[in-house]
PDB file of C-alpha atoms in Angstrom:
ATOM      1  CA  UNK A   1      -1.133   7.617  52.312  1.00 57.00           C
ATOM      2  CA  UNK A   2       0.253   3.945  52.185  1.00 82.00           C
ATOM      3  CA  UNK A   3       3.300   3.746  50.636  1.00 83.00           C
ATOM      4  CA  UNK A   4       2.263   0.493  49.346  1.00 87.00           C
ATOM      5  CA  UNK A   5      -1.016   1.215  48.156  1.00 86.00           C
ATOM      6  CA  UNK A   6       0.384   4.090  45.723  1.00 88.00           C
ATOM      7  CA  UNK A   7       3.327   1.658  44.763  1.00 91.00           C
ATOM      8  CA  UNK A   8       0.602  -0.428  43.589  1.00 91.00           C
ATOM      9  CA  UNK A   9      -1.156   2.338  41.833  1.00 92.00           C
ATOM     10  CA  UNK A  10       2.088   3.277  40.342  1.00 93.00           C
ATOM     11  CA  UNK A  11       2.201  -0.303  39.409  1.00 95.00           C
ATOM     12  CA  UNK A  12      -1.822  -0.128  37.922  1.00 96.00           C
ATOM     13  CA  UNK A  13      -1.112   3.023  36.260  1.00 95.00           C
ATOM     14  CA  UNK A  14       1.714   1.808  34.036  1.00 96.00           C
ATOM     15  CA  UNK A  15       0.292  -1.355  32.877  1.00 96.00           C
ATOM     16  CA  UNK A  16      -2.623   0.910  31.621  1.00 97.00           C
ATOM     17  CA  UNK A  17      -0.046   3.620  30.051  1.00 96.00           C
ATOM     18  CA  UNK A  18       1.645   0.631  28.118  1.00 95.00           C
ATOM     19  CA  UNK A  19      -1.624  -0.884  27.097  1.00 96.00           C
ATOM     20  CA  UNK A  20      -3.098   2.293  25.704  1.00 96.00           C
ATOM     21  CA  UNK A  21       0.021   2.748  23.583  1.00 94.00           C
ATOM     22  CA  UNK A  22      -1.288  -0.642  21.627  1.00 93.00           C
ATOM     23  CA  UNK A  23      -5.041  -0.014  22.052  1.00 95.00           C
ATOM     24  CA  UNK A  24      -6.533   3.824  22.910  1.00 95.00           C
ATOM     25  CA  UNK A  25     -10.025   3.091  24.711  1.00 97.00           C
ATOM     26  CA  UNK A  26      -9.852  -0.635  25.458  1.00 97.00           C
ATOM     27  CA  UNK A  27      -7.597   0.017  28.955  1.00 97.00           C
ATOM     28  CA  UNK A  28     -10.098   2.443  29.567  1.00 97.00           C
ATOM     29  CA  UNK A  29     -13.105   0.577  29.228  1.00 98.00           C
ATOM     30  CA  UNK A  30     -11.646  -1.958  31.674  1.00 98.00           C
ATOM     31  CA  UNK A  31     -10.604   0.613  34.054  1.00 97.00           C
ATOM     32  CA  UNK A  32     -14.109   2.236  34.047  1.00 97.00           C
ATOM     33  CA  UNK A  33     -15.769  -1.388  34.778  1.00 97.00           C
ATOM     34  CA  UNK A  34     -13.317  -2.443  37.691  1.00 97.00           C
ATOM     35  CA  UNK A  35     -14.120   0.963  39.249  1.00 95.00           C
ATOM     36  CA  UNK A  36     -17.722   0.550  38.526  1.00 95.00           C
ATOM     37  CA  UNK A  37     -18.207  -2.866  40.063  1.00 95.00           C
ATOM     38  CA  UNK A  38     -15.435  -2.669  42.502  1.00 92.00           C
ATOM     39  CA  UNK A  39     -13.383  -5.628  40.900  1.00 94.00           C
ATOM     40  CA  UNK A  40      -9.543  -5.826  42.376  1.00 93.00           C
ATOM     41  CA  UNK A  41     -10.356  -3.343  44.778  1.00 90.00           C
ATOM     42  CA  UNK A  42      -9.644  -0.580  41.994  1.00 92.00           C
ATOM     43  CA  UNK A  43     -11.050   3.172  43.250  1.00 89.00           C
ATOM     44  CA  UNK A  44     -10.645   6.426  41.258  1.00 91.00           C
ATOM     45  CA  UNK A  45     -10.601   9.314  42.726  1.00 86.00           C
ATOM     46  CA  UNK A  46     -13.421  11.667  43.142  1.00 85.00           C
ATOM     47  CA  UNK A  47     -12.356  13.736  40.717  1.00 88.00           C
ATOM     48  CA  UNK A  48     -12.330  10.895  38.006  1.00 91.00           C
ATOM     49  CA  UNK A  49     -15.908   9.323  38.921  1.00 90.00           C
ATOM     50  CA  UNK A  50     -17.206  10.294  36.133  1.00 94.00           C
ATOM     51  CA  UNK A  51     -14.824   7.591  34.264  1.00 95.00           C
ATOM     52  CA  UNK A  52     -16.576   4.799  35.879  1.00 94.00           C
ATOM     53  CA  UNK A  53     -20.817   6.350  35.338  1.00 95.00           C
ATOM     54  CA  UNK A  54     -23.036   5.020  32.473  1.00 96.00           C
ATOM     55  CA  UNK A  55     -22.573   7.230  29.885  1.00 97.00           C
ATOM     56  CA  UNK A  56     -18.630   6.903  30.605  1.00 97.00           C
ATOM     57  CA  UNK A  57     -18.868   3.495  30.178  1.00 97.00           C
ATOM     58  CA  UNK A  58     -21.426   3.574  27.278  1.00 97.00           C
ATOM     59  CA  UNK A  59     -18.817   5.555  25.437  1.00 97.00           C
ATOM     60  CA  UNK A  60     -15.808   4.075  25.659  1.00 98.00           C
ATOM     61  CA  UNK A  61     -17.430   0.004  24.859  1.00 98.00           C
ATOM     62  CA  UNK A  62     -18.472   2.094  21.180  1.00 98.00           C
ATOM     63  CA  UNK A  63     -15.454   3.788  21.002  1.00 96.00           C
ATOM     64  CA  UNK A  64     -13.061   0.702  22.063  1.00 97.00           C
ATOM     65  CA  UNK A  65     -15.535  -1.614  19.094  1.00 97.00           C
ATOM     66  CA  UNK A  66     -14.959   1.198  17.155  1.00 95.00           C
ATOM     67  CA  UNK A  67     -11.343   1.387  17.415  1.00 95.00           C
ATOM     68  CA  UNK A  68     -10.986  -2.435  17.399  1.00 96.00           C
ATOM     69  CA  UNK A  69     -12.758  -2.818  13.713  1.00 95.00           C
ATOM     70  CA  UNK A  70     -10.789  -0.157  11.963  1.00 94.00           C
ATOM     71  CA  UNK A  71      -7.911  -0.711  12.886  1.00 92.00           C
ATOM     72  CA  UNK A  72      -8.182  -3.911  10.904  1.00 92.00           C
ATOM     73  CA  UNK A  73      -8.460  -1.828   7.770  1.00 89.00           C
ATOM     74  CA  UNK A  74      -5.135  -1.122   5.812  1.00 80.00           C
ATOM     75  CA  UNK A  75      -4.926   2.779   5.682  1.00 81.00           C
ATOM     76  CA  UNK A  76      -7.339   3.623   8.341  1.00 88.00           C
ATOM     77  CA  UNK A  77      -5.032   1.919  10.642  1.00 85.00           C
ATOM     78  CA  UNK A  78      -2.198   4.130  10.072  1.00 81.00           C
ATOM     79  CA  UNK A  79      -5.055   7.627  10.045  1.00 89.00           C
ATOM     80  CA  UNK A  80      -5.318   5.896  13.836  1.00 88.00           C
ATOM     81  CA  UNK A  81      -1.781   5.499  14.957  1.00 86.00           C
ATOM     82  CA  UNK A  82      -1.303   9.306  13.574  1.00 88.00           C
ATOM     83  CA  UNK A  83      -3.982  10.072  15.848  1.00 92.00           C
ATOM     84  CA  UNK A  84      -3.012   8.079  18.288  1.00 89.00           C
ATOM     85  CA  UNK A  85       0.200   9.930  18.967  1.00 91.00           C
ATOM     86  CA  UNK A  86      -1.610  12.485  20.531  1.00 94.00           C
ATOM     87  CA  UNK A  87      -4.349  10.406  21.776  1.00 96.00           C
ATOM     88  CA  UNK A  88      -3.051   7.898  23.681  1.00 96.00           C
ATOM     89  CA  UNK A  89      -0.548   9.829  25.742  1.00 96.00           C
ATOM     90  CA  UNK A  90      -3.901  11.311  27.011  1.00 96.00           C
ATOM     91  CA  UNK A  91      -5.629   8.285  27.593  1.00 96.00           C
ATOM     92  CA  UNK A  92      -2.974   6.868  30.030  1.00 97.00           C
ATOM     93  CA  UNK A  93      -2.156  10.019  31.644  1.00 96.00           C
ATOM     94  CA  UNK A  94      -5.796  10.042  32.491  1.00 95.00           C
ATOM     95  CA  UNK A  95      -5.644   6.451  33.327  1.00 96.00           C
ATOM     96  CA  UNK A  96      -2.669   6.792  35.709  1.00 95.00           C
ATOM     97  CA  UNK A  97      -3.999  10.089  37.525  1.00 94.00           C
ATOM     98  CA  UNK A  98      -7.330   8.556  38.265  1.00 94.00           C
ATOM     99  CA  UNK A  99      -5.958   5.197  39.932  1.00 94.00           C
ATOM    100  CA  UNK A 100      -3.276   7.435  42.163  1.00 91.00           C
ATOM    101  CA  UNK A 101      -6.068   9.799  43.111  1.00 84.00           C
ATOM    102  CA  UNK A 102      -7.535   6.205  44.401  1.00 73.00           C
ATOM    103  CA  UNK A 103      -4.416   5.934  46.467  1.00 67.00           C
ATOM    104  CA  UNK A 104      -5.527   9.134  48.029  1.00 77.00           C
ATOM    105  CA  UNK A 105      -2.369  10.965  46.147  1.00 84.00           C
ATOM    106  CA  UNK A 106      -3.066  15.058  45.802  1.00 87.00           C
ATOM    107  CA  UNK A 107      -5.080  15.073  42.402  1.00 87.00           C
ATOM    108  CA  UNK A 108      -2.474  17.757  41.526  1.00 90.00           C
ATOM    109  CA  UNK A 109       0.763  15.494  42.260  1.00 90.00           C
ATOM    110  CA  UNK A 110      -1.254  12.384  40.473  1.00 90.00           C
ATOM    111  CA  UNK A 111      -2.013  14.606  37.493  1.00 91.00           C
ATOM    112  CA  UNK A 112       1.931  15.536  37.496  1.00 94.00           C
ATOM    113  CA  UNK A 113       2.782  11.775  37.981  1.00 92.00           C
ATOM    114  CA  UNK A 114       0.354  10.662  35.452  1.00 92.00           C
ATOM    115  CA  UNK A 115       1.893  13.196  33.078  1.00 94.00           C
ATOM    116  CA  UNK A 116       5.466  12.311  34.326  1.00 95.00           C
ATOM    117  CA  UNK A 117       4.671   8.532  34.149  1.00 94.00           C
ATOM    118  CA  UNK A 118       2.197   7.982  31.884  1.00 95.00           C
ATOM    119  CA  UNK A 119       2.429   9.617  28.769  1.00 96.00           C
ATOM    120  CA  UNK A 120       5.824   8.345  27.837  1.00 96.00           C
ATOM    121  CA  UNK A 121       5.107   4.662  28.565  1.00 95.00           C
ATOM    122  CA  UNK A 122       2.477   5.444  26.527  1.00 96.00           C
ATOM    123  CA  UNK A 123       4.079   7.270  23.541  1.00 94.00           C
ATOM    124  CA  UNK A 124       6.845   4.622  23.912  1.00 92.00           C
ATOM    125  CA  UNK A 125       4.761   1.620  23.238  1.00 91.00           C
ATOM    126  CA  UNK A 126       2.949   3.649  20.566  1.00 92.00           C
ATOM    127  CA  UNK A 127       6.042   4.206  18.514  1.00 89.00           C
ATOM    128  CA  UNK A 128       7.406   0.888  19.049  1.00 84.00           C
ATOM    129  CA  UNK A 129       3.571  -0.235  17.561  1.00 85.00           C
ATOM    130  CA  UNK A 130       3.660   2.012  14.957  1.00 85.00           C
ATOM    131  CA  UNK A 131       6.846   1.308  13.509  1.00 82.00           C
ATOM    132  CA  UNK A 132       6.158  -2.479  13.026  1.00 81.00           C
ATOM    133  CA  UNK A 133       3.094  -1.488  11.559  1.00 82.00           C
ATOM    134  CA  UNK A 134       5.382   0.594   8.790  1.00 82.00           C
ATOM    135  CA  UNK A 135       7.322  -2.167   8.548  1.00 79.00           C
ATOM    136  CA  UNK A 136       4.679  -4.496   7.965  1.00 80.00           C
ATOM    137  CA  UNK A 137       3.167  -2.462   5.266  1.00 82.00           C
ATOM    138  CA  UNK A 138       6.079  -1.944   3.455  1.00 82.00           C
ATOM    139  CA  UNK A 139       7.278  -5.632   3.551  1.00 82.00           C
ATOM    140  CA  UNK A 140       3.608  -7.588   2.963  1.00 83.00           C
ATOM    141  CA  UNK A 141       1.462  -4.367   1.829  1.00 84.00           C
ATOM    142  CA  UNK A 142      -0.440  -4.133   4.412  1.00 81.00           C
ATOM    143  CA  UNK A 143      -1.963  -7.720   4.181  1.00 87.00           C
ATOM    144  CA  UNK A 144      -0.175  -8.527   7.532  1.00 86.00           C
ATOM    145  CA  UNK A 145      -1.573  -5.423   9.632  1.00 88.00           C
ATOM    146  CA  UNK A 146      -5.174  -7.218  10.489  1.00 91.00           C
ATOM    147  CA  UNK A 147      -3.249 -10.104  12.106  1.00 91.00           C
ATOM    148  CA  UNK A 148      -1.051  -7.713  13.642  1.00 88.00           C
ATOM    149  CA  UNK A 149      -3.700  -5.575  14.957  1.00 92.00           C
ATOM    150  CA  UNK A 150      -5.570  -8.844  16.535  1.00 94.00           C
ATOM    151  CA  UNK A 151      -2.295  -9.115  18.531  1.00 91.00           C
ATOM    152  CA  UNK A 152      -2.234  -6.117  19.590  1.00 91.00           C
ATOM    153  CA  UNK A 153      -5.478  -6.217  21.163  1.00 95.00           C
ATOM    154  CA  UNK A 154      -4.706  -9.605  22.839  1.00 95.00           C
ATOM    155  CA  UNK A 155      -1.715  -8.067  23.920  1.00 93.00           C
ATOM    156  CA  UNK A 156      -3.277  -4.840  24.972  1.00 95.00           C
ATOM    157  CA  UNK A 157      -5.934  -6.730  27.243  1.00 97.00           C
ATOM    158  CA  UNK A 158      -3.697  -9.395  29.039  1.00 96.00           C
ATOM    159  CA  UNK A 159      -1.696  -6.418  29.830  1.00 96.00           C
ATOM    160  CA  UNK A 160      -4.648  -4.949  31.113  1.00 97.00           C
ATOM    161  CA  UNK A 161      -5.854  -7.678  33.183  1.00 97.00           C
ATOM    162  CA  UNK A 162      -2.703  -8.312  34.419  1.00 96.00           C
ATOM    163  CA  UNK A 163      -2.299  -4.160  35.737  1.00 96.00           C
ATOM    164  CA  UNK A 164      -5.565  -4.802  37.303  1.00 97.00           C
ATOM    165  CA  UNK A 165      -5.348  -8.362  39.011  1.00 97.00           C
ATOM    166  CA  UNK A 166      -1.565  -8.244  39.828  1.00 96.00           C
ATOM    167  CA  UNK A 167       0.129  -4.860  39.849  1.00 95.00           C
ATOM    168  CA  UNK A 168       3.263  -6.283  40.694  1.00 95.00           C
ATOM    169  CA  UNK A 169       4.009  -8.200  37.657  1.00 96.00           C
ATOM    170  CA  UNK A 170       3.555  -5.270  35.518  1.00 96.00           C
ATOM    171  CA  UNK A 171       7.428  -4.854  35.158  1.00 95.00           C
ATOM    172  CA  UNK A 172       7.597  -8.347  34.109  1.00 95.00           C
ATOM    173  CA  UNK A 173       5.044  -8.304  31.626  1.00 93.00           C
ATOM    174  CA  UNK A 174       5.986  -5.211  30.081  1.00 92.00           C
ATOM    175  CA  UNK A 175       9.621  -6.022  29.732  1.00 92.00           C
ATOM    176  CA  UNK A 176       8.707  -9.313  27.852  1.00 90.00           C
ATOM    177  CA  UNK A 177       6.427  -7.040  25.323  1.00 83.00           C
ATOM    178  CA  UNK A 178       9.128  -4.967  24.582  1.00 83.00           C
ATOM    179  CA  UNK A 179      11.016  -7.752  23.938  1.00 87.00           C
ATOM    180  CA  UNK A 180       8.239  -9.421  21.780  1.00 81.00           C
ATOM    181  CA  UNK A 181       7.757  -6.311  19.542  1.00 75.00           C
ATOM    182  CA  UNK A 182      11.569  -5.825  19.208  1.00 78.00           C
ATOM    183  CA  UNK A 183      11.670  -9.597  17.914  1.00 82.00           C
ATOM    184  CA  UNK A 184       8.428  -9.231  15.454  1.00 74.00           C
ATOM    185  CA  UNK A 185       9.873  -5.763  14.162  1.00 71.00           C
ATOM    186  CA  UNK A 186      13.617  -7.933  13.905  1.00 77.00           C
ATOM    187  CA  UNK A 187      11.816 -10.314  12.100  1.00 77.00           C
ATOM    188  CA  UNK A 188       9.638  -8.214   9.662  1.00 68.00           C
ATOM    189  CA  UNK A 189      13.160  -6.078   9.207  1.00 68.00           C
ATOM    190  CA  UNK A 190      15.025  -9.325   8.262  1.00 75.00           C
ATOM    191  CA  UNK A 191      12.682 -10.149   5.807  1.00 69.00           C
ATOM    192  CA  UNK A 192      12.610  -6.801   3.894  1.00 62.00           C
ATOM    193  CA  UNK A 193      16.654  -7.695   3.666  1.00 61.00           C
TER     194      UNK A 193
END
């Protein structure tokens, strides 16, 4: 074990946690095609190969269009992020395990660490999502939450791309999200005042 290759992982593994807190399957789907076509040099583990076969794949491009077009729709959206509490802490724990067991980490320890590491990223950019998403609906009635959710997704795959191609400006990227959703939630909270 390289202690620069699971650093990296580490690295890979949290830019997918955060992006799965804004979009469930989309970090996923990406995952599962870098694996499957070796872009970035990304490897699961053998225990996660089945995240990168056919019908894996298959699944989650229906599941992330799926996702993608409702949460466009005022009401479902919110069914989703109620969901998606549960949901997406999954997703990236999942996410995170798989890349470390790439790393050649103990699938046990990576399972741990993905738990450890990925969940709560996860959660955390879910509730930060979520609340500007209450906000929003209570300030424009939920005419903003389409726009919002386009965002989102943008957001959600840069974030991806950017865990994939260059793991080590994950901490950068993520600490100018946070910063971009505290500002948009600031400025849907100043103009409920």
């Amino acid at each position: 074990m390289e202690p620069t290759a699971i650093a990296l992982a580490v690295l890979l593994g949290v830019g997918l946690s955060a992006s799965t807190g804004l979009n469930t399957f989309l970090p996923l789907l990406m995952l599962s095609a870098a694996a499957r076509f070796h872009i970035a040099g990304i490897e699961l583990g053998r225990k996660f190969d089945w995240l990168s076969s056919d019908v894996a794949i298959i699944v989650l491009i229906v599941a992330s269009i799926a996702e993608i077009i409702a949460d466009k729709v005022p009401a479902v959206d919110h069914f989703l992020d109620s969901i998606g509490t549960f949901v997406r802490p999954l997703a990236a724990t999942v996410a995170t395990a798989s890349v470390l067991t790439g790393a050649d980490v103990n699938p046990t320890v990576a399972a741990v660490v993905g738990l450890m590491i990925g969940a709560p990223t996860s959660l955390g950019f879910h509730t930060l999502k979520a609340g500007t998403r209450v906000a929003s609906t209570a300030t424009t009635f939920g005419c903003a939450n389409p726009i919002l959710s386009l965002i989102e997704d943008v957001i959600s795959f840069a974030l991806t791309i950017t865990a994939i191609f260059v793991p080590l400006a994950v901490p950068v990227a993520i600490a100018l999200l946070v910063w971009l959703l505290w500002r948009i939630a600031k400025r849907i909270q100043t103009r409920t005042a």
